[in-house]
PDB file of C-alpha atoms in Angstrom:
ATOM      1  CA  ALA K   1      99.507  -7.344 279.753  1.00 39.00           C
ATOM      2  CA  GLN K   2     100.765  -6.620 276.311  1.00 36.00           C
ATOM      3  CA  SER K   3     103.489  -5.017 277.965  1.00 39.00           C
ATOM      4  CA  LEU K   4     104.660  -6.798 280.752  1.00 38.00           C
ATOM      5  CA  ALA K   5     104.612  -9.616 278.592  1.00 39.00           C
ATOM      6  CA  SER K   6     107.235  -8.138 276.952  1.00 40.00           C
ATOM      7  CA  TYR K   7     109.858  -8.120 278.862  1.00 40.00           C
ATOM      8  CA  ILE K   8     109.567 -12.168 279.179  1.00 40.00           C
ATOM      9  CA  PRO K   9     112.026 -12.956 277.186  1.00 43.00           C
ATOM     10  CA  ALA K  10     114.628 -10.148 278.431  1.00 43.00           C
ATOM     11  CA  MET K  11     114.154 -11.277 282.051  1.00 42.00           C
ATOM     12  CA  ARG K  12     114.661 -15.703 280.814  1.00 43.00           C
ATOM     13  CA  ALA K  13     117.650 -14.217 278.955  1.00 43.00           C
ATOM     14  CA  ILE K  14     119.218 -12.733 282.683  1.00 43.00           C
ATOM     15  CA  LEU K  15     117.222 -15.183 285.154  1.00 44.00           C
ATOM     16  CA  LEU K  16     118.115 -18.778 283.865  1.00 43.00           C
ATOM     17  CA  PRO K  17     121.896 -18.005 283.488  1.00 45.00           C
ATOM     18  CA  LEU K  18     122.148 -17.042 286.856  1.00 45.00           C
ATOM     19  CA  LEU K  19     120.223 -20.646 287.996  1.00 42.00           C
ATOM     20  CA  LEU K  20     122.597 -22.305 285.583  1.00 42.00           C
ATOM     21  CA  LEU K  21     125.483 -21.159 287.566  1.00 46.00           C
ATOM     22  CA  LEU K  22     122.812 -21.884 291.066  1.00 43.00           C
ATOM     23  CA  GLY K  23     123.257 -25.131 290.633  1.00 41.00           C
ATOM     24  CA  ALA K  24     127.157 -25.597 288.929  1.00 42.00           C
ATOM     25  CA  CYS K  25     127.979 -24.298 291.554  1.00 43.00           C
ATOM     26  CA  GLY K  26     127.196 -26.540 294.091  1.00 40.00           C
ATOM     27  CA  ASP K  27     129.662 -29.478 292.950  1.00 41.00           C
ATOM     28  CA  THR K  28     132.025 -26.752 294.264  1.00 40.00           C
ATOM     29  CA  LEU K  29     132.091 -26.837 298.201  1.00 41.00           C
ATOM     30  CA  VAL K  30     132.579 -30.320 299.073  1.00 37.00           C
ATOM     31  CA  VAL K  31     132.515 -31.360 302.805  1.00 37.00           C
ATOM     32  CA  ARG K  32     135.436 -32.685 304.495  1.00 36.00           C
ATOM     33  CA  GLY K  33     136.103 -33.463 308.230  1.00 40.00           C
ATOM     34  CA  GLY K  34     131.983 -31.838 308.839  1.00 43.00           C
ATOM     35  CA  VAL K  35     133.084 -27.808 307.376  1.00 42.00           C
ATOM     36  CA  GLU K  36     133.448 -27.258 304.094  1.00 46.00           C
ATOM     37  CA  ALA K  37     136.232 -26.920 301.336  1.00 43.00           C
ATOM     38  CA  PRO K  38     136.694 -26.038 298.163  1.00 43.00           C
ATOM     39  CA  SER K  39     136.790 -28.888 295.705  1.00 41.00           C
ATOM     40  CA  ALA K  40     139.752 -29.748 293.103  1.00 36.00           C
ATOM     41  CA  ALA K  41     137.666 -28.041 291.024  1.00 39.00           C
ATOM     42  CA  SER K  42     137.006 -25.311 292.293  1.00 41.00           C
ATOM     43  CA  GLN K  43     141.099 -25.553 293.579  1.00 39.00           C
ATOM     44  CA  TYR K  44     141.328 -25.651 290.026  1.00 39.00           C
ATOM     45  CA  ALA K  45     139.881 -22.321 289.590  1.00 46.00           C
ATOM     46  CA  GLY K  46     142.221 -20.950 291.554  1.00 55.00           C
ATOM     47  CA  ALA K  47     139.340 -20.561 294.471  1.00 64.00           C
ATOM     48  CA  THR K  48     141.854 -19.000 297.644  1.00 73.00           C
ATOM     49  CA  ASP K  49     137.879 -18.626 299.507  1.00 85.00           C
ATOM     50  CA  PRO K  50     135.703 -21.209 300.461  1.00 87.00           C
ATOM     51  CA  GLY K  51     132.409 -18.330 299.410  1.00 91.00           C
ATOM     52  CA  ASP K  52     134.480 -17.252 296.256  1.00 96.00           C
ATOM     53  CA  PRO K  53     134.656 -20.621 294.167  1.00 95.00           C
ATOM     54  CA  PHE K  54     135.136 -18.718 291.481  1.00 96.00           C
ATOM     55  CA  GLU K  55     138.151 -15.543 292.298  1.00 96.00           C
ATOM     56  CA  ARG K  56     140.349 -16.348 289.647  1.00 95.00           C
ATOM     57  CA  VAL K  57     137.406 -15.626 286.776  1.00 96.00           C
ATOM     58  CA  ASN K  58     136.085 -12.459 289.252  1.00 97.00           C
ATOM     59  CA  ARG K  59     139.532 -11.028 289.854  1.00 96.00           C
ATOM     60  CA  THR K  60     139.783 -11.057 285.846  1.00 97.00           C
ATOM     61  CA  ILE K  61     136.829  -9.154 285.462  1.00 97.00           C
ATOM     62  CA  LEU K  62     137.636  -6.925 288.187  1.00 96.00           C
ATOM     63  CA  ASP K  63     140.705  -5.742 286.521  1.00 96.00           C
ATOM     64  CA  ILE K  64     138.299  -5.442 283.429  1.00 97.00           C
ATOM     65  CA  ASN K  65     136.080  -3.618 285.246  1.00 96.00           C
ATOM     66  CA  THR K  66     138.680  -1.513 286.793  1.00 95.00           C
ATOM     67  CA  VAL K  67     140.341  -0.286 283.230  1.00 96.00           C
ATOM     68  CA  ALA K  68     136.691   0.484 282.312  1.00 96.00           C
ATOM     69  CA  ASP K  69     135.946   2.081 285.372  1.00 96.00           C
ATOM     70  CA  ASP K  70     139.651   4.592 284.815  1.00 95.00           C
ATOM     71  CA  SER K  71     139.041   5.245 280.719  1.00 96.00           C
ATOM     72  CA  ILE K  72     134.881   6.069 281.068  1.00 96.00           C
ATOM     73  CA  PHE K  73     132.646   5.476 284.005  1.00 95.00           C
ATOM     74  CA  ARG K  74     135.169   8.104 286.831  1.00 95.00           C
ATOM     75  CA  PRO K  75     136.072  10.517 283.635  1.00 96.00           C
ATOM     76  CA  VAL K  76     131.891  10.931 283.432  1.00 96.00           C
ATOM     77  CA  ALA K  77     131.988  11.191 286.585  1.00 96.00           C
ATOM     78  CA  GLU K  78     134.082  13.258 287.172  1.00 96.00           C
ATOM     79  CA  THR K  79     132.309  15.528 284.540  1.00 97.00           C
ATOM     80  CA  TYR K  80     129.262  15.329 286.456  1.00 96.00           C
ATOM     81  CA  ARG K  81     130.285  15.960 289.516  1.00 95.00           C
ATOM     82  CA  ALA K  82     131.962  18.895 288.519  1.00 96.00           C
ATOM     83  CA  LEU K  83     129.007  20.318 285.630  1.00 96.00           C
ATOM     84  CA  VAL K  84     126.591  19.899 287.855  1.00 96.00           C
ATOM     85  CA  PRO K  85     126.562  21.175 291.299  1.00 96.00           C
ATOM     86  CA  GLU K  86     125.714  19.628 295.049  1.00 95.00           C
ATOM     87  CA  PHE K  87     122.073  20.813 295.474  1.00 97.00           C
ATOM     88  CA  GLY K  88     121.632  19.241 292.195  1.00 96.00           C
ATOM     89  CA  ARG K  89     123.270  16.283 292.588  1.00 96.00           C
ATOM     90  CA  LEU K  90     121.418  15.607 295.590  1.00 96.00           C
ATOM     91  CA  ARG K  91     118.001  16.918 293.945  1.00 96.00           C
ATOM     92  CA  LEU K  92     118.750  14.062 292.069  1.00 96.00           C
ATOM     93  CA  ARG K  93     119.532  11.542 294.052  1.00 96.00           C
ATOM     94  CA  ALA K  94     116.145  12.128 295.641  1.00 96.00           C
ATOM     95  CA  PHE K  95     114.024  11.684 292.817  1.00 96.00           C
ATOM     96  CA  LEU K  96     115.744   8.577 292.047  1.00 94.00           C
ATOM     97  CA  ASP K  97     115.577   7.407 295.159  1.00 95.00           C
ATOM     98  CA  ASN K  98     111.465   8.247 295.308  1.00 95.00           C
ATOM     99  CA  LEU K  99     110.839   6.657 292.260  1.00 93.00           C
ATOM    100  CA  GLY K 100     112.462   3.474 294.283  1.00 94.00           C
ATOM    101  CA  GLU K 101     110.332   3.587 297.357  1.00 95.00           C
ATOM    102  CA  PRO K 102     107.734   1.602 295.463  1.00 95.00           C
ATOM    103  CA  LEU K 103     109.711  -1.731 294.531  1.00 95.00           C
ATOM    104  CA  ILE K 104     110.887  -1.156 298.856  1.00 95.00           C
ATOM    105  CA  PHE K 105     107.333  -1.094 299.724  1.00 96.00           C
ATOM    106  CA  ALA K 106     106.083  -4.203 297.752  1.00 95.00           C
ATOM    107  CA  ASN K 107     109.368  -6.125 299.297  1.00 96.00           C
ATOM    108  CA  ASN K 108     108.788  -5.195 302.603  1.00 95.00           C
ATOM    109  CA  LEU K 109     105.254  -6.867 301.666  1.00 95.00           C
ATOM    110  CA  LEU K 110     106.389 -10.104 300.569  1.00 95.00           C
ATOM    111  CA  GLN K 111     109.059  -9.155 303.887  1.00 94.00           C
ATOM    112  CA  LEU K 112     106.126  -9.276 305.967  1.00 94.00           C
ATOM    113  CA  ARG K 113     107.058  -6.433 307.272  1.00 94.00           C
ATOM    114  CA  LEU K 114     104.376  -4.060 307.317  1.00 95.00           C
ATOM    115  CA  GLU K 115     105.585  -1.846 309.671  1.00 95.00           C
ATOM    116  CA  ALA K 116     108.534  -1.212 306.858  1.00 94.00           C
ATOM    117  CA  ALA K 117     106.464  -1.416 304.346  1.00 96.00           C
ATOM    118  CA  GLY K 118     103.999   0.776 305.546  1.00 96.00           C
ATOM    119  CA  THR K 119     107.658   3.369 305.966  1.00 96.00           C
ATOM    120  CA  SER K 120     108.017   3.207 302.772  1.00 96.00           C
ATOM    121  CA  PHE K 121     104.425   3.707 301.037  1.00 97.00           C
ATOM    122  CA  GLY K 122     104.190   7.058 303.501  1.00 97.00           C
ATOM    123  CA  ARG K 123     107.949   8.103 302.040  1.00 97.00           C
ATOM    124  CA  PHE K 124     106.425   7.801 298.280  1.00 97.00           C
ATOM    125  CA  ALA K 125     103.647   9.802 299.308  1.00 97.00           C
ATOM    126  CA  MET K 126     104.320  12.712 300.470  1.00 97.00           C
ATOM    127  CA  ASN K 127     107.652  13.609 298.718  1.00 97.00           C
ATOM    128  CA  THR K 128     106.211  12.281 295.376  1.00 96.00           C
ATOM    129  CA  THR K 129     103.346  15.393 296.613  1.00 96.00           C
ATOM    130  CA  LEU K 130     104.467  18.039 299.254  1.00 96.00           C
ATOM    131  CA  GLY K 131     108.522  16.943 297.854  1.00 96.00           C
ATOM    132  CA  GLY K 132     108.410  17.751 294.589  1.00 95.00           C
ATOM    133  CA  ALA K 133     107.891  15.043 293.065  1.00 93.00           C
ATOM    134  CA  GLY K 134     110.151  13.208 295.008  1.00 95.00           C
ATOM    135  CA  LEU K 135     112.658  15.901 294.415  1.00 96.00           C
ATOM    136  CA  PHE K 136     113.140  16.806 297.810  1.00 97.00           C
ATOM    137  CA  ASP K 137     113.095  14.063 300.910  1.00 96.00           C
ATOM    138  CA  VAL K 138     110.613  15.895 303.336  1.00 97.00           C
ATOM    139  CA  ALA K 139     109.840  12.549 304.465  1.00 97.00           C
ATOM    140  CA  THR K 140     112.845  11.420 307.144  1.00 96.00           C
ATOM    141  CA  ALA K 141     112.169  15.408 308.728  1.00 95.00           C
ATOM    142  CA  GLN K 142     108.593  13.988 309.794  1.00 95.00           C
ATOM    143  CA  GLY K 143     110.344  10.672 310.463  1.00 95.00           C
ATOM    144  CA  LEU K 144     109.928   7.675 308.004  1.00 96.00           C
ATOM    145  CA  ALA K 145     113.362   7.288 307.609  1.00 95.00           C
ATOM    146  CA  ARG K 146     114.230   5.086 304.140  1.00 94.00           C
ATOM    147  CA  GLN K 147     113.362   1.502 304.781  1.00 93.00           C
ATOM    148  CA  SER K 148     116.129  -0.791 303.201  1.00 91.00           C
ATOM    149  CA  GLY K 149     114.541  -3.471 301.125  1.00 92.00           C
ATOM    150  CA  ASP K 150     115.518  -5.943 297.466  1.00 95.00           C
ATOM    151  CA  PHE K 151     114.748  -8.707 296.403  1.00 96.00           C
ATOM    152  CA  GLY K 152     118.097 -11.038 296.590  1.00 95.00           C
ATOM    153  CA  GLN K 153     116.715  -9.880 300.924  1.00 95.00           C
ATOM    154  CA  THR K 154     113.737 -11.462 300.237  1.00 95.00           C
ATOM    155  CA  MET K 155     115.023 -14.849 299.237  1.00 95.00           C
ATOM    156  CA  ALA K 156     116.948 -14.420 302.104  1.00 94.00           C
ATOM    157  CA  ARG K 157     114.974 -13.930 304.688  1.00 92.00           C
ATOM    158  CA  TYR K 158     113.040 -17.134 303.126  1.00 92.00           C
ATOM    159  CA  GLY K 159     116.096 -18.839 303.764  1.00 91.00           C
ATOM    160  CA  LEU K 160     117.941 -18.747 300.255  1.00 93.00           C
ATOM    161  CA  ASP K 161     121.759 -18.433 300.643  1.00 93.00           C
ATOM    162  CA  HIS K 162     123.913 -16.334 299.733  1.00 93.00           C
ATOM    163  CA  GLY K 163     125.196 -18.654 296.786  1.00 95.00           C
ATOM    164  CA  PRO K 164     128.917 -17.729 294.989  1.00 96.00           C
ATOM    165  CA  TYR K 165     130.451 -14.335 295.084  1.00 97.00           C
ATOM    166  CA  LEU K 166     130.981 -13.126 292.293  1.00 97.00           C
ATOM    167  CA  MET K 167     132.241 -10.341 290.090  1.00 97.00           C
ATOM    168  CA  LEU K 168     129.753  -9.389 287.338  1.00 96.00           C
ATOM    169  CA  PRO K 169     130.739  -7.322 284.509  1.00 95.00           C
ATOM    170  CA  VAL K 170     130.223  -3.208 284.654  1.00 92.00           C
ATOM    171  CA  THR K 171     127.871  -3.693 288.169  1.00 91.00           C
ATOM    172  CA  GLY K 172     130.330  -4.963 289.943  1.00 94.00           C
ATOM    173  CA  PRO K 173     130.979  -6.805 293.076  1.00 96.00           C
ATOM    174  CA  SER K 174     127.293  -9.192 293.992  1.00 96.00           C
ATOM    175  CA  ASN K 175     126.727 -13.146 294.768  1.00 96.00           C
ATOM    176  CA  LEU K 176     124.129 -15.156 293.675  1.00 96.00           C
ATOM    177  CA  ARG K 177     121.616 -14.344 295.069  1.00 96.00           C
ATOM    178  CA  ASP K 178     121.232 -10.742 294.479  1.00 97.00           C
ATOM    179  CA  ALA K 179     122.164 -11.599 290.998  1.00 96.00           C
ATOM    180  CA  VAL K 180     119.173 -13.281 290.613  1.00 96.00           C
ATOM    181  CA  GLY K 181     117.661 -10.312 292.710  1.00 95.00           C
ATOM    182  CA  ASP K 182     118.975  -7.470 291.150  1.00 93.00           C
ATOM    183  CA  ALA K 183     117.372  -9.081 287.649  1.00 91.00           C
ATOM    184  CA  VAL K 184     114.336  -9.703 288.928  1.00 92.00           C
ATOM    185  CA  ASP K 185     113.912  -5.887 290.169  1.00 92.00           C
ATOM    186  CA  GLY K 186     114.797  -4.372 287.813  1.00 85.00           C
ATOM    187  CA  PHE K 187     111.173  -5.443 286.003  1.00 80.00           C
ATOM    188  CA  GLY K 188     109.026  -5.582 288.603  1.00 79.00           C
ATOM    189  CA  ASN K 189     109.223  -2.086 289.710  1.00 80.00           C
ATOM    190  CA  PRO K 190     105.618  -1.640 290.560  1.00 83.00           C
ATOM    191  CA  LEU K 191     105.955   1.845 289.646  1.00 79.00           C
ATOM    192  CA  LEU K 192     106.876   0.074 285.440  1.00 76.00           C
ATOM    193  CA  LEU K 193     104.538  -1.877 286.298  1.00 78.00           C
ATOM    194  CA  ALA K 194     101.843   0.247 287.283  1.00 80.00           C
ATOM    195  CA  LEU K 195     103.114   2.847 283.763  1.00 79.00           C
ATOM    196  CA  GLY K 196     102.316  -0.680 281.777  1.00 76.00           C
ATOM    197  CA  PRO K 197      99.189  -0.019 280.334  1.00 81.00           C
ATOM    198  CA  VAL K 198     100.587   3.747 279.819  1.00 78.00           C
ATOM    199  CA  PHE K 199     103.603   3.162 277.749  1.00 78.00           C
ATOM    200  CA  SER K 200     104.482   0.901 275.456  1.00 81.00           C
ATOM    201  CA  ALA K 201     107.508  -2.227 276.089  1.00 78.00           C
ATOM    202  CA  TYR K 202     110.265  -0.237 274.616  1.00 82.00           C
ATOM    203  CA  THR K 203     108.944   3.375 276.244  1.00 83.00           C
ATOM    204  CA  LEU K 204     109.722   1.902 280.031  1.00 79.00           C
ATOM    205  CA  GLY K 205     112.387   0.538 278.918  1.00 81.00           C
ATOM    206  CA  VAL K 206     114.489   3.062 278.365  1.00 84.00           C
ATOM    207  CA  LEU K 207     113.248   4.999 281.047  1.00 84.00           C
ATOM    208  CA  ASN K 208     114.782   1.967 282.894  1.00 82.00           C
ATOM    209  CA  THR K 209     117.932   2.436 281.750  1.00 86.00           C
ATOM    210  CA  THR K 210     118.131   5.789 282.047  1.00 89.00           C
ATOM    211  CA  ARG K 211     116.919   5.863 285.459  1.00 88.00           C
ATOM    212  CA  GLY K 212     119.836   3.222 285.927  1.00 88.00           C
ATOM    213  CA  THR K 213     122.543   4.552 284.078  1.00 91.00           C
ATOM    214  CA  LEU K 214     121.495   7.866 286.025  1.00 93.00           C
ATOM    215  CA  GLY K 215     121.583   6.360 289.258  1.00 93.00           C
ATOM    216  CA  GLY K 216     124.931   4.185 288.462  1.00 93.00           C
ATOM    217  CA  ILE K 217     126.461   8.043 287.072  1.00 94.00           C
ATOM    218  CA  ASP K 218     125.339   9.887 290.959  1.00 95.00           C
ATOM    219  CA  LEU K 219     127.217   6.690 293.294  1.00 93.00           C
ATOM    220  CA  ARG K 220     129.946   6.578 291.050  1.00 93.00           C
ATOM    221  CA  ALA K 221     130.085  10.320 291.539  1.00 94.00           C
ATOM    222  CA  GLU K 222     129.256   9.961 295.606  1.00 93.00           C
ATOM    223  CA  ASN K 223     131.627   7.834 295.938  1.00 92.00           C
ATOM    224  CA  LEU K 224     135.080   8.879 294.176  1.00 91.00           C
ATOM    225  CA  ASP K 225     136.981   9.766 296.968  1.00 91.00           C
ATOM    226  CA  THR K 226     136.622   6.446 299.142  1.00 90.00           C
ATOM    227  CA  LEU K 227     137.287   3.920 296.297  1.00 90.00           C
ATOM    228  CA  ASP K 228     140.641   5.964 295.332  1.00 90.00           C
ATOM    229  CA  ILE K 229     141.439   5.458 299.111  1.00 92.00           C
ATOM    230  CA  LEU K 230     140.397   1.492 299.557  1.00 90.00           C
ATOM    231  CA  ARG K 231     142.458   1.363 296.300  1.00 90.00           C
ATOM    232  CA  ALA K 232     145.234   2.669 297.650  1.00 90.00           C
ATOM    233  CA  ASP K 233     145.284   1.515 301.325  1.00 88.00           C
ATOM    234  CA  SER K 234     145.075  -1.597 300.058  1.00 88.00           C
ATOM    235  CA  LEU K 235     147.702  -4.780 299.124  1.00 89.00           C
ATOM    236  CA  ASP K 236     145.098  -6.685 297.837  1.00 93.00           C
ATOM    237  CA  TYR K 237     142.314  -4.825 296.666  1.00 94.00           C
ATOM    238  CA  TYR K 238     139.939  -7.516 295.172  1.00 95.00           C
ATOM    239  CA  ALA K 239     139.797  -9.749 299.187  1.00 94.00           C
ATOM    240  CA  ARG K 240     139.431  -5.795 300.850  1.00 94.00           C
ATOM    241  CA  LEU K 241     137.094  -4.665 298.469  1.00 95.00           C
ATOM    242  CA  ARG K 242     135.582  -8.477 299.090  1.00 96.00           C
ATOM    243  CA  SER K 243     135.102  -7.887 302.564  1.00 94.00           C
ATOM    244  CA  VAL K 244     133.680  -4.655 302.622  1.00 93.00           C
ATOM    245  CA  VAL K 245     130.942  -5.722 299.767  1.00 94.00           C
ATOM    246  CA  ARG K 246     130.560  -8.870 302.247  1.00 94.00           C
ATOM    247  CA  GLN K 247     130.050  -6.423 305.560  1.00 93.00           C
ATOM    248  CA  ARG K 248     127.287  -3.907 303.846  1.00 91.00           C
ATOM    249  CA  ARG K 249     125.103  -6.956 302.970  1.00 92.00           C
ATOM    250  CA  ASP K 250     125.161  -8.599 306.144  1.00 91.00           C
ATOM    251  CA  ALA K 251     124.019  -5.568 307.827  1.00 88.00           C
ATOM    252  CA  GLN K 252     121.578  -5.692 306.813  1.00 83.00           C
ATOM    253  CA  LEU K 253     120.781  -8.760 306.083  1.00 88.00           C
ATOM    254  CA  MET K 254     121.336  -9.299 309.921  1.00 83.00           C
ATOM    255  CA  ALA K 255     119.146  -6.607 310.584  1.00 72.00           C
ATOM    256  CA  LEU K 256     116.343  -8.780 308.853  1.00 71.00           C
ATOM    257  CA  GLY K 257     117.370 -11.910 312.160  1.00 55.00           C
ATOM    258  CA  ARG K 258     119.536 -13.915 309.256  1.00 52.00           C
ATOM    259  CA  PRO K 259     122.523 -14.827 309.359  1.00 45.00           C
ATOM    260  CA  SER K 260     125.135 -12.663 307.066  1.00 44.00           C
ATOM    261  CA  ALA K 261     127.535 -14.432 304.508  1.00 42.00           C
ATOM    262  CA  MET K 262     130.582 -14.437 306.517  1.00 37.00           C
ATOM    263  CA  GLU K 263     128.236 -16.405 310.153  1.00 42.00           C
ATOM    264  CA  ALA K 264     127.497 -19.345 306.954  1.00 41.00           C
ATOM    265  CA  LEU K 265     131.161 -19.475 305.713  1.00 38.00           C
ATOM    266  CA  ASP K 266     132.064 -19.748 309.536  1.00 40.00           C
ATOM    267  CA  ASP K 267     129.400 -22.869 310.997  1.00 42.00           C
ATOM    268  CA  PRO K 268     130.457 -26.343 309.792  1.00 36.00           C
ATOM    269  CA  GLY K 269     126.793 -26.594 309.973  1.00 35.00           C
TER     270      GLY K 269
END
């Protein structure tokens, strides 16, 4: 309990600004003739999309992220891919994915997707025991496919709107709902909570940060060519990236029977 309590100030530091932003963004859209349109404030901010009222700021953050990626993250990812053979990268990816299964399980329970929750539980149990602590994904071959499940998805399941599009420093494109969800997921992984009585809050923080860092490096290495193509083929990289991210997220939410972000923008009612 003491370890869990020590996370509360950090959670507040992340969640409070995001929740304040959610309240503030209610004034960025006005209804004109039954259709939501950007208010004068959002137009002054450079918005060209009703779902992206902070576009000018978002574009600036993307520029900063791109510079950081070119100078730091991409070279690190290239070095990682050059030094670690594909077999090793696949084992690390499987291990990190397995560590995320309890979180997927918990969110599927919250969403009342009991079959998906059972599949995630079975995957974690099988891969942890028969898959060498998760280094090998033996569950997929047994018909237990990896499920989706995060707290942003859980909030969408219960009808919470996606909120404004956000470009976050380092972590990249998101929206307000999913940014809050990521913060909750970062501190609410059942695996970390279960280890709370065993390890100190500092140790758990180091473990969580290490997992996130390794996952980020592996993800960037996996998508080196994809992002290069996206940047090279886009007249407006920002707009193209925003569209791709929305479509990918929409596909996940549509599978849950929730309206997509794009449909919500197009629906005046």
